Coordinates of N, CA and C and ligand atoms in Angstrom, one line a residue:
X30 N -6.8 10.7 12.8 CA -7.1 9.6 11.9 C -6.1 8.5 12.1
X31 N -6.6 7.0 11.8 CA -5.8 5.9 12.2 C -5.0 5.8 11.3
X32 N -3.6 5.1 11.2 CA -3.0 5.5 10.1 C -3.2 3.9 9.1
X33 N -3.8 4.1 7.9 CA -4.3 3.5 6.8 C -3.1 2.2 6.7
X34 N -2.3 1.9 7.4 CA -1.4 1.0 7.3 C -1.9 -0.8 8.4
X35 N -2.9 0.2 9.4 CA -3.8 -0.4 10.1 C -2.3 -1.0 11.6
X36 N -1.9 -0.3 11.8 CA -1.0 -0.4 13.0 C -1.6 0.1 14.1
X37 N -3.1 0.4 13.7 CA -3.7 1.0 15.1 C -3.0 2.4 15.9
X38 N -2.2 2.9 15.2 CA -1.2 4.2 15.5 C -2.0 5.1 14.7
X39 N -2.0 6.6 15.5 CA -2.2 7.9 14.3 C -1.3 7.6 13.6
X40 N -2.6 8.4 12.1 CA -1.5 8.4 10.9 C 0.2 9.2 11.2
X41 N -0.1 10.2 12.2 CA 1.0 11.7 12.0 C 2.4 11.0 12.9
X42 N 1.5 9.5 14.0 CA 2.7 8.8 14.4 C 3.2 7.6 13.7
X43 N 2.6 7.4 12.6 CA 3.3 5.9 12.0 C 3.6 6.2 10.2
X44 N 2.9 6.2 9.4 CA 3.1 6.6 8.4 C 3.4 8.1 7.5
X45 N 2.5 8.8 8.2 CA 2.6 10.2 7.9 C 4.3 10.8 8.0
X46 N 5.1 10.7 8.9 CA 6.3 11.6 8.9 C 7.3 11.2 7.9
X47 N 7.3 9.5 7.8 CA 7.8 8.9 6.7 C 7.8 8.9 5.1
X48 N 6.2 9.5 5.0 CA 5.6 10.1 3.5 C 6.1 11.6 3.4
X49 N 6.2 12.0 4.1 CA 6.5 13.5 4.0 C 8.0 13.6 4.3
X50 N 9.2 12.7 4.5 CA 10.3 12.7 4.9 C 10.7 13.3 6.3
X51 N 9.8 13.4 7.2 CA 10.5 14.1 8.2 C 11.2 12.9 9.5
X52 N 11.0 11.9 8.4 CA 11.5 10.1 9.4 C 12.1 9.5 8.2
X53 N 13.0 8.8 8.1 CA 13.3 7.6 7.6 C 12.7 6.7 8.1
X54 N 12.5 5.8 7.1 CA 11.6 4.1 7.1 C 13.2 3.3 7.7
X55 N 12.9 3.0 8.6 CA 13.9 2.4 9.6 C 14.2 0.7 9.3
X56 N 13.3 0.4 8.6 CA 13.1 -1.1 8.3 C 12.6 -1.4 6.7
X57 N 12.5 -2.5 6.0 CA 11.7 -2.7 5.0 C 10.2 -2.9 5.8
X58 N 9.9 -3.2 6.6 CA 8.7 -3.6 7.1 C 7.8 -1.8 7.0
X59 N 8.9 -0.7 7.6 CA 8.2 0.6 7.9 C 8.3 0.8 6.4
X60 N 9.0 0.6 5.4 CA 8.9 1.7 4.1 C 7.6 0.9 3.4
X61 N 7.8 -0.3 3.2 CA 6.0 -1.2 2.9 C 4.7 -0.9 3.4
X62 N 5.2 -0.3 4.5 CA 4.0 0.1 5.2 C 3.6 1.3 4.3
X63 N 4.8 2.5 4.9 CA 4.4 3.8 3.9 C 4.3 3.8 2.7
X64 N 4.5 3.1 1.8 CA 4.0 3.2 0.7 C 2.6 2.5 0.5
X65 N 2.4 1.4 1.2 CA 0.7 1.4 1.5 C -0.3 2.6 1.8
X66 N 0.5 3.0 3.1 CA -0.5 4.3 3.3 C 0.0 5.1 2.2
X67 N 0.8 5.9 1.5 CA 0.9 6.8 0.3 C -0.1 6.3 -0.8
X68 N 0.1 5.3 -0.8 CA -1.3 4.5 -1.8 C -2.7 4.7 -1.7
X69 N -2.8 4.8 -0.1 CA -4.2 4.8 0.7 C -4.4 6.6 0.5
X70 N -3.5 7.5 0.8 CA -3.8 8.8 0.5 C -3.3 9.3 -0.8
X71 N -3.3 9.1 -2.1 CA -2.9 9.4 -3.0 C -1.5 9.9 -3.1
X72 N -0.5 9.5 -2.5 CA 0.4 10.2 -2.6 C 1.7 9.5 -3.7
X73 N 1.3 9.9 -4.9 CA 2.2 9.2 -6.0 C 3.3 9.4 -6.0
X74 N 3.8 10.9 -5.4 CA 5.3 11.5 -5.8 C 6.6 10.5 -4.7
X75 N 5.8 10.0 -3.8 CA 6.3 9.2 -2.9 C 6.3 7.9 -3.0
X76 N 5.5 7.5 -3.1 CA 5.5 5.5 -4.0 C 6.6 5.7 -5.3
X77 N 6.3 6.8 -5.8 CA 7.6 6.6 -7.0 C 9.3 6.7 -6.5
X78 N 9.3 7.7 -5.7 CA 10.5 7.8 -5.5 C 11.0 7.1 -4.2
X79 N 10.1 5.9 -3.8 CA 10.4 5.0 -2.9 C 11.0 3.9 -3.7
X80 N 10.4 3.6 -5.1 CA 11.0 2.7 -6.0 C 12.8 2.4 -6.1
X81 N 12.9 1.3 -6.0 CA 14.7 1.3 -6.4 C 15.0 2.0 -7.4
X82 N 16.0 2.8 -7.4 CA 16.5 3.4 -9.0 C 16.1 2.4 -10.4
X83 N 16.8 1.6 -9.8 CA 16.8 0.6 -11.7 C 15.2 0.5 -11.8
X84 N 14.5 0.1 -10.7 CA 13.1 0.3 -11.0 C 12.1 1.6 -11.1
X85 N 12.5 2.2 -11.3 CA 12.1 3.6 -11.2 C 11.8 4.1 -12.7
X86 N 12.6 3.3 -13.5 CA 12.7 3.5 -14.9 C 11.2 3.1 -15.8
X87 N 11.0 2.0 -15.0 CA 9.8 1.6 -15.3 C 8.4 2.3 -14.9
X88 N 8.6 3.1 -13.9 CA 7.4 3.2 -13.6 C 6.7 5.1 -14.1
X89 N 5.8 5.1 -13.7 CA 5.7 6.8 -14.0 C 4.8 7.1 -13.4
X90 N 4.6 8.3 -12.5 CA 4.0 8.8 -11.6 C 2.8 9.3 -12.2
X91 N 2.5 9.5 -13.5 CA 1.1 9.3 -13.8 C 0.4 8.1 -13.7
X92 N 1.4 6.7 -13.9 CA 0.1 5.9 -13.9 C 0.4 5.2 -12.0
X93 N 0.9 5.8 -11.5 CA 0.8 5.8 -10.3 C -0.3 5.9 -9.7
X94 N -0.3 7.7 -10.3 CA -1.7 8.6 -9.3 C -3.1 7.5 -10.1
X95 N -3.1 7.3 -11.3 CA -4.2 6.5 -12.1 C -4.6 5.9 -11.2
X96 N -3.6 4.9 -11.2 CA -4.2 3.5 -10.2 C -4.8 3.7 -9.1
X97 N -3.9 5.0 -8.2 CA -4.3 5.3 -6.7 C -5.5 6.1 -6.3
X98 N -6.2 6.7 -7.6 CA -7.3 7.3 -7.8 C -8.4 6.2 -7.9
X99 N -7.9 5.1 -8.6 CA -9.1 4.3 -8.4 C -9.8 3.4 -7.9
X100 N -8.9 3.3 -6.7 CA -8.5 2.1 -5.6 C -9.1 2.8 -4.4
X101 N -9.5 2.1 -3.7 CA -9.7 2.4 -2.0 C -9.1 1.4 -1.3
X102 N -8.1 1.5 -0.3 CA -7.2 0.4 0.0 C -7.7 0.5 1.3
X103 N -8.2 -0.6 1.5 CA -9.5 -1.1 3.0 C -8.7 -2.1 4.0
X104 N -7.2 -2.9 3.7 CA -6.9 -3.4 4.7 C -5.6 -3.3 4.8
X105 N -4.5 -4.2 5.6 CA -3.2 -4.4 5.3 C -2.5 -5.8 6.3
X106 N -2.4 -6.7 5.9 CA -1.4 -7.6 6.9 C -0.2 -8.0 6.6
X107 N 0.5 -7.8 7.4 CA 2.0 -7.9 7.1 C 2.0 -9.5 7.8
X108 N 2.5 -10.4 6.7 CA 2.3 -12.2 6.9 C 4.0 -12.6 7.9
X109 N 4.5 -12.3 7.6 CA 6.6 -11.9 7.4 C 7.5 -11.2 7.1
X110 N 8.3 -11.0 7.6 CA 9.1 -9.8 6.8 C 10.7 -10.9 7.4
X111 N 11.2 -10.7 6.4 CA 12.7 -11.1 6.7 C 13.9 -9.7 6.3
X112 N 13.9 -9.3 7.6 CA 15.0 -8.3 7.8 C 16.5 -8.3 7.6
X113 N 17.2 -9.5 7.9 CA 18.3 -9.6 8.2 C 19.4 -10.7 7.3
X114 N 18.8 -10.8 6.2 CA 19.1 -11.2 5.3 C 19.6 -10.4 3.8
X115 N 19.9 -10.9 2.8 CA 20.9 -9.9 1.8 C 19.8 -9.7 0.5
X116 N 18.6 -9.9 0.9 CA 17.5 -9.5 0.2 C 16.3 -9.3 1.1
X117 N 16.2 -8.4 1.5 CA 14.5 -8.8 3.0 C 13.9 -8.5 1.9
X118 N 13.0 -9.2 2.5 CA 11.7 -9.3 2.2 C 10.4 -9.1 2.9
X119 N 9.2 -9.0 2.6 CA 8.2 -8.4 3.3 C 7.2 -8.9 2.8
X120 N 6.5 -10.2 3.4 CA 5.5 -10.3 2.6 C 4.2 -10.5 3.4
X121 N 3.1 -9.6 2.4 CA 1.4 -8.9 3.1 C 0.6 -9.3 2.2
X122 N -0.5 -9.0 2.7 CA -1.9 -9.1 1.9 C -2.3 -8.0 1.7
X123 N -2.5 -7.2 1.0 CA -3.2 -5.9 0.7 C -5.1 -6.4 0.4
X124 N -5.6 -5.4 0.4 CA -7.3 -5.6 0.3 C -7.3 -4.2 -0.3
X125 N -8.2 -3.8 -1.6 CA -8.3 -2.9 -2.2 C -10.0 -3.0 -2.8
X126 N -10.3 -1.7 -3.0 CA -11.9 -1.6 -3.7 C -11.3 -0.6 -4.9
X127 N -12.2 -1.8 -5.9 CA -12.1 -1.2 -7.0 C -13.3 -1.4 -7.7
X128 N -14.3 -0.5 -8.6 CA -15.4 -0.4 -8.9 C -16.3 -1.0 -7.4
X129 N -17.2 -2.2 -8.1 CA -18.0 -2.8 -6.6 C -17.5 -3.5 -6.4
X130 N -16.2 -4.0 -6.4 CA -15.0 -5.5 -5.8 C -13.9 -5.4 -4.9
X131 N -14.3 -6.1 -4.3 CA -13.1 -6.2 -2.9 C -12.0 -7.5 -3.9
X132 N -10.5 -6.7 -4.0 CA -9.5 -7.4 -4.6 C -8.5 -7.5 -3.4
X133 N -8.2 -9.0 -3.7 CA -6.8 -9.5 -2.1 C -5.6 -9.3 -3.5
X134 N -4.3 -8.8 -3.1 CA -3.0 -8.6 -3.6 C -2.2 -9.4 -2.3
X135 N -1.7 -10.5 -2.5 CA -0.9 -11.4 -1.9 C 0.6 -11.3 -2.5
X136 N 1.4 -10.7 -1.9 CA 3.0 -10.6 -2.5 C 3.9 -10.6 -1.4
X137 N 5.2 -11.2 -2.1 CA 6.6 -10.7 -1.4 C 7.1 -9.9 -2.0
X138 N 7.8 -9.2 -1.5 CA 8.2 -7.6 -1.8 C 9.4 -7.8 -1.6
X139 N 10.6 -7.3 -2.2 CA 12.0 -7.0 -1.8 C 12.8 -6.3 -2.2
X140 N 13.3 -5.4 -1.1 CA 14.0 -4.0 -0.4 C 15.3 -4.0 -1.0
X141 N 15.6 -2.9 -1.1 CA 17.2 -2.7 -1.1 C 17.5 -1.3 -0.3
X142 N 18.7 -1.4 0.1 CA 19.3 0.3 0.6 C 19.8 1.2 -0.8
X143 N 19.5 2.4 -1.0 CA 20.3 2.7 -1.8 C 20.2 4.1 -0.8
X144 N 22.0 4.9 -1.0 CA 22.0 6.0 -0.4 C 21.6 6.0 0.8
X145 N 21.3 5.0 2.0 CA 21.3 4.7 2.9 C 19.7 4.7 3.1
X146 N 18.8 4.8 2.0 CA 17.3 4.9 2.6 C 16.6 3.2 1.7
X147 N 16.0 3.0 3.2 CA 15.3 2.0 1.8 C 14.5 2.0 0.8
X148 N 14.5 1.3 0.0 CA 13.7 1.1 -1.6 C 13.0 -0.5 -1.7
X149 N 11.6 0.0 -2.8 CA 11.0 -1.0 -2.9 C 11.8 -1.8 -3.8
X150 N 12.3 -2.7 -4.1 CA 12.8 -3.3 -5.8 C 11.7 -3.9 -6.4
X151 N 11.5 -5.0 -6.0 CA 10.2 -5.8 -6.6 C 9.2 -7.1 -5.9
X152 N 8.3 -7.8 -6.3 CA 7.9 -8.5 -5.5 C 7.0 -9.2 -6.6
X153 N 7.5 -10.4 -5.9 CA 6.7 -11.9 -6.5 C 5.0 -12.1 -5.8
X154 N 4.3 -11.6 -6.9 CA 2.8 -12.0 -6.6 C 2.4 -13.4 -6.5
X155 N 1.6 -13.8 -5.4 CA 1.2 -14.9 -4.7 C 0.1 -14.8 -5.3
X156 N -0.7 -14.2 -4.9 CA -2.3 -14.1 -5.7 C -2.6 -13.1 -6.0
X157 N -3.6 -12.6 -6.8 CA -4.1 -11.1 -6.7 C -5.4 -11.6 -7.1
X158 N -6.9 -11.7 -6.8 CA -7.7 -12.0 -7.3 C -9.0 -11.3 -6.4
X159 N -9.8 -10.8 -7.1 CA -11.2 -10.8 -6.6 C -11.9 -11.4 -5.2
X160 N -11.9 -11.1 -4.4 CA -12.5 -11.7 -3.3 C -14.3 -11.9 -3.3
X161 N -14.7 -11.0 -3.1 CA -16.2 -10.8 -3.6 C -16.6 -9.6 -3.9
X162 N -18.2 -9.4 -4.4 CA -18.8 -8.0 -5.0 C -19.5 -7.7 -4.0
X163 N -19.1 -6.1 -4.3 CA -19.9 -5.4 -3.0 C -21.5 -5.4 -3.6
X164 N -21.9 -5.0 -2.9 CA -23.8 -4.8 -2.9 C -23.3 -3.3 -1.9
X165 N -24.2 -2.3 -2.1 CA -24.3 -0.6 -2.1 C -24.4 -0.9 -0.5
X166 N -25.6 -1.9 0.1 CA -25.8 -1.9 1.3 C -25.2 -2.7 2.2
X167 N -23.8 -3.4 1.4 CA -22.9 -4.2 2.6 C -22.2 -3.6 3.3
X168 N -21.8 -3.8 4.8 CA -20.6 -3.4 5.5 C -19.7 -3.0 4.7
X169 N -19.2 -1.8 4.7 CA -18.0 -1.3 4.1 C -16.5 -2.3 4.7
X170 N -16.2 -3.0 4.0 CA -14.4 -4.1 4.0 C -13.5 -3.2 4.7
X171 N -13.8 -1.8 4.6 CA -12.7 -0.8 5.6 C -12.7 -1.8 7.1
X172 N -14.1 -2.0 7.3 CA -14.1 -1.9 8.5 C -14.5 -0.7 9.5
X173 N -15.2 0.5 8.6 CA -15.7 1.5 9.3 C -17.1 1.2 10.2
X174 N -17.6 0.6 10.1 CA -19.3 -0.2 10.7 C -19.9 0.7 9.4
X175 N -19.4 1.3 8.3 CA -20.5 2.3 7.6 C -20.8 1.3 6.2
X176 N -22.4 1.8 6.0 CA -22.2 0.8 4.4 C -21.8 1.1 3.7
X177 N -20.9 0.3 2.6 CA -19.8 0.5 1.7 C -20.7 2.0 1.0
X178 N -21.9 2.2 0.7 CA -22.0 3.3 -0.2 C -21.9 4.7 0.6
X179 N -21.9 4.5 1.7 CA -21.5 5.7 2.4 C -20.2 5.8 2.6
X180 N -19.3 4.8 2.1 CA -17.6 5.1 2.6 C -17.0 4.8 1.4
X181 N -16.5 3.3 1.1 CA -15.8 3.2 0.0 C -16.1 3.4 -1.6
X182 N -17.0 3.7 -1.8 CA -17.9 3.3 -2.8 C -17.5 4.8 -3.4
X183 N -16.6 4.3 -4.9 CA -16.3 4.9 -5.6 C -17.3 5.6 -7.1
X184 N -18.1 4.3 -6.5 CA -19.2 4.6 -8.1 C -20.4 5.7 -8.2
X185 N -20.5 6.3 -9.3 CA -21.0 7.7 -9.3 C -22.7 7.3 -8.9
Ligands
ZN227 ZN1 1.3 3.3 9.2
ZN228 ZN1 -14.9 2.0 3.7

């Protein structure tokens, strides 16, 4: 499988060893990634404890898994990332299906080290809005050539 971060890499070489710890995220660019793909494969226990400490307080791995249950996350572009600066930043377009709606999430995101691994802290939303409604028989927005009701299509 391609790895959901859309790097055109297997998942088990780009995202995968990073979700399961057997890699550190070497960059803010690679940990934004993996918590995309952790999003794209439900993996809540990992989006949470990628969160920065102080942010971590906020969040809770129940309404983590919620959200990531009811999302199909169909794209990813990374716009910029600023590495080398005393706040990087990383900013992408996410593409998600939720019910029959293809939603764009436009943000900058910014990293911190703690304990030498990086962490998400927070990120300034650019847009988040509704793109268009699916219809059962359109191209699936994955990008699989399959109709959304044979792929993304969460609805019973
Ligand atoms: Zn990846
Ligand atoms: Zn799809």
């Amino acid at each position: 499988m391609l790895c959901p971060c859309k790097s055109q890499k297997p998942f088990n070489e780009c995202c995968q060893p990073i979700i399961t710890y057997k890699l550190k995220a070497q960059s803010p660019e690679q940990l934004m990634r993996s918590r995309y793909s952790a999003y794209a494969t439900k993996q809540a226990q990992y989006i949470f404890e990628t969160y920065a400490l102080s942010s971590q307080k906020e969040q809770s791995i129940d309404d983590i898994a919620n959200w990531a249950e009811q999302c199909r996350w169909t794209g990813l572009t990374i716009l910029n990332t600023l590495a080398s600066t005393s706040m990087p930043t990383v900013e992408f377009i996410a593409y998600y299906v939720q019910g029959n709606s293809l939603y764009q999430l436009h943000e900058v995101s910014r990293f911190i080290q703690e304990d030498s691994h990086w962490r998400y802290l927070d990120g300034d939303i650019k847009s988040h809005h509704m793109v268009q409604k699916l219809s059962r028989n359109d191209p699936c927005p994955c990008a699989s050539n399959k109709k959304f009701k044979r792929c993304c299509d969460l609805s019973p």
